GROMACS .gro file of C-alpha atoms in nm:
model
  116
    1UNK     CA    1   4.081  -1.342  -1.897
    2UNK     CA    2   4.046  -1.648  -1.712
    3UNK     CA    3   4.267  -1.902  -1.891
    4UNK     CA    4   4.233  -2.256  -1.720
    5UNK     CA    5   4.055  -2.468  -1.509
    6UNK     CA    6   4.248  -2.350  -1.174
    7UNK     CA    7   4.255  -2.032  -1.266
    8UNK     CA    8   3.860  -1.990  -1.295
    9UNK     CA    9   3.885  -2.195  -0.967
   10UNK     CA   10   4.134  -1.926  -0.790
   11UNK     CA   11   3.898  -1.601  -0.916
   12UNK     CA   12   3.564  -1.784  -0.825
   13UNK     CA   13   3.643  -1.969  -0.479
   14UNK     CA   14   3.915  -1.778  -0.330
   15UNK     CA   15   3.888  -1.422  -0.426
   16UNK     CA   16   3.463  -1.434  -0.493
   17UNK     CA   17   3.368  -1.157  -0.276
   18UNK     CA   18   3.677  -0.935  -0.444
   19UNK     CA   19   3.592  -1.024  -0.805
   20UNK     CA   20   3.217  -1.096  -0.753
   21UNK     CA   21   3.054  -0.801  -0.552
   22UNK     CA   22   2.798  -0.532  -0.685
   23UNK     CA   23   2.926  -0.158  -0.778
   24UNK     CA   24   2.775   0.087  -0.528
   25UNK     CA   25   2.628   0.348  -0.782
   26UNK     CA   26   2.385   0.577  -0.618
   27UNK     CA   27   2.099   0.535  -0.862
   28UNK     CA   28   2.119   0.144  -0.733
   29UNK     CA   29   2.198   0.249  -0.368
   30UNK     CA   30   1.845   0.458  -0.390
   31UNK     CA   31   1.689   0.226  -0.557
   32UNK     CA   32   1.768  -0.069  -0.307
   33UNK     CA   33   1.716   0.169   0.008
   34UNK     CA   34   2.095   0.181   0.037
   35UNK     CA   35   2.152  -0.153  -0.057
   36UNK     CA   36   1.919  -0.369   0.144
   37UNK     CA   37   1.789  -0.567  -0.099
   38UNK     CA   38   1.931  -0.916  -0.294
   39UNK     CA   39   1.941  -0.755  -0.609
   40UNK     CA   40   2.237  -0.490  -0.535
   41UNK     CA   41   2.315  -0.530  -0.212
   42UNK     CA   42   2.637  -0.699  -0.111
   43UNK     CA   43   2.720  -1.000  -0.001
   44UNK     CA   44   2.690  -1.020   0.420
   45UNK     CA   45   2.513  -1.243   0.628
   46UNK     CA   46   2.172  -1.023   0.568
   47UNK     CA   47   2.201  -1.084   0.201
   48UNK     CA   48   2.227  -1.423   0.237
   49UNK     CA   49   1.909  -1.420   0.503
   50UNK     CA   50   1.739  -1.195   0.254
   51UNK     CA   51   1.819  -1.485  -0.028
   52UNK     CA   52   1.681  -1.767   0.210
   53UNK     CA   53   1.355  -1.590   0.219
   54UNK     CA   54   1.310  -1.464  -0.144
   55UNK     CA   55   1.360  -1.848  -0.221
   56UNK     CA   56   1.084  -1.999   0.032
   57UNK     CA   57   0.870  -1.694  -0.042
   58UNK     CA   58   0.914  -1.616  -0.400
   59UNK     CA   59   1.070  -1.925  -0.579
   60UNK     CA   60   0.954  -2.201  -0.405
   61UNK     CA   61   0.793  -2.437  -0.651
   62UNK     CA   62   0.416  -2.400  -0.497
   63UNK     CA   63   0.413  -2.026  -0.532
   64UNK     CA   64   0.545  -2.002  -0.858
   65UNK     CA   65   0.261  -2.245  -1.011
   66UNK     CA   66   0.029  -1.980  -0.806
   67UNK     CA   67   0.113  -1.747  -1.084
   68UNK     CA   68   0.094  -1.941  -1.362
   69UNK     CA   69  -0.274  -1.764  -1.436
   70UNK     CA   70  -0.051  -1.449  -1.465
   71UNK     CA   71   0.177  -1.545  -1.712
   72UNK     CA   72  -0.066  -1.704  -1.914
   73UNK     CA   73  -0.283  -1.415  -1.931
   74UNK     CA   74   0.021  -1.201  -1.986
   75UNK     CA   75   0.143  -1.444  -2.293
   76UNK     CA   76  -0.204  -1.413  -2.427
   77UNK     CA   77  -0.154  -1.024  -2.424
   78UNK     CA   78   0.163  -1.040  -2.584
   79UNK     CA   79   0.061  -1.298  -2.872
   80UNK     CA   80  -0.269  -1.006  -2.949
   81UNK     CA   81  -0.012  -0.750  -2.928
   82UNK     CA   82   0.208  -0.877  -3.189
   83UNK     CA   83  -0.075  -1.026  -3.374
   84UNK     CA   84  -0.172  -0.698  -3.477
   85UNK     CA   85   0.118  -0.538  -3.566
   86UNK     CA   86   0.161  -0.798  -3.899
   87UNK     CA   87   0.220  -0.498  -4.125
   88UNK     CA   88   0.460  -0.318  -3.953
   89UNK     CA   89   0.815  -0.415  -3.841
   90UNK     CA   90   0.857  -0.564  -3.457
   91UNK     CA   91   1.054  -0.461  -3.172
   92UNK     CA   92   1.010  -0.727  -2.998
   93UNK     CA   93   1.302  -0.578  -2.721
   94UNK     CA   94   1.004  -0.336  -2.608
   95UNK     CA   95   0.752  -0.603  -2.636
   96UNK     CA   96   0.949  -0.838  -2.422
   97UNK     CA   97   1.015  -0.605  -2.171
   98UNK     CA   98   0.682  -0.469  -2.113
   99UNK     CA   99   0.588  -0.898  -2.086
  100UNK     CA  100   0.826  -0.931  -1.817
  101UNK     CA  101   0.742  -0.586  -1.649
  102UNK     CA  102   0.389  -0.672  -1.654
  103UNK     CA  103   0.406  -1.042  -1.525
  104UNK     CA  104   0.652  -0.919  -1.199
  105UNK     CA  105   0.461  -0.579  -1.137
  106UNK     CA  106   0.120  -0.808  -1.115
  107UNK     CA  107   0.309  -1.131  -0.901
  108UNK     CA  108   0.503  -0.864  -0.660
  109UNK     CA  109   0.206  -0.556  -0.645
  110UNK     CA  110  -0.104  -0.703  -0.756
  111UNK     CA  111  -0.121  -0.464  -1.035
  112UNK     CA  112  -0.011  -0.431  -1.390
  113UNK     CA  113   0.265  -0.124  -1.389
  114UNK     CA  114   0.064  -0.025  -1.746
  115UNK     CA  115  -0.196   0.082  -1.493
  116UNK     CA  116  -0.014   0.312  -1.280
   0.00000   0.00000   0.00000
């Protein structure tokens, strides 16, 4: 427990890459192709690289409003969705996730992983 100001600033500027870096598991080492990717792998000079590009190619302001046809069809699916389950109780934890699944299977493949 991180109990003051310096404190949080010791942990999170001095000792970062000790407190702050990804478990190697091997389910996440497969599926980052033994961590090569931003999302698990660890924090070198590639990941940052790897960051640099997923922000100019991925979150860049321009290409995000390119997909804005995507989540707005995808909303529109998950508004029907829920619509019709009035009578019945809502998960919407399942519901949620297949939103989010479908939006970043469509943006990063082109396709909607319900398809597959």
């Amino acid at each position: 427990v991180i109990s003051s100001s310096e404190a949080a600033e010791e942990v999170l500027k001095t000792h970062d890459l000790k407190c702050c870096t990804r478990l190697n598991m091997v389910v996440t080492e497969r599926l980052s192709y033994s961590f090569k990717d931003i999302t698990f792998g660890p924090y070198s000079e590639y990941w940052r690289e790897m960051r640099k590009v997923a922000v100019i190619e991925l979150f860049s302001l321009k290409k995000v409003q390119s997909f804005r046809s995507i989540r707005e069809e995808e909303v529109d699916l998950m508004v029907k969705r829920v619509s019709a389950l009035t009578q019945t109780p809502v998960d919407l934890r399942d519901i949620f996730f297949s939103f989010a699944g479908s939006i970043v299977s469509r943006v990063a493949m082109g396709r909607n992983f319900h398809d597959c």
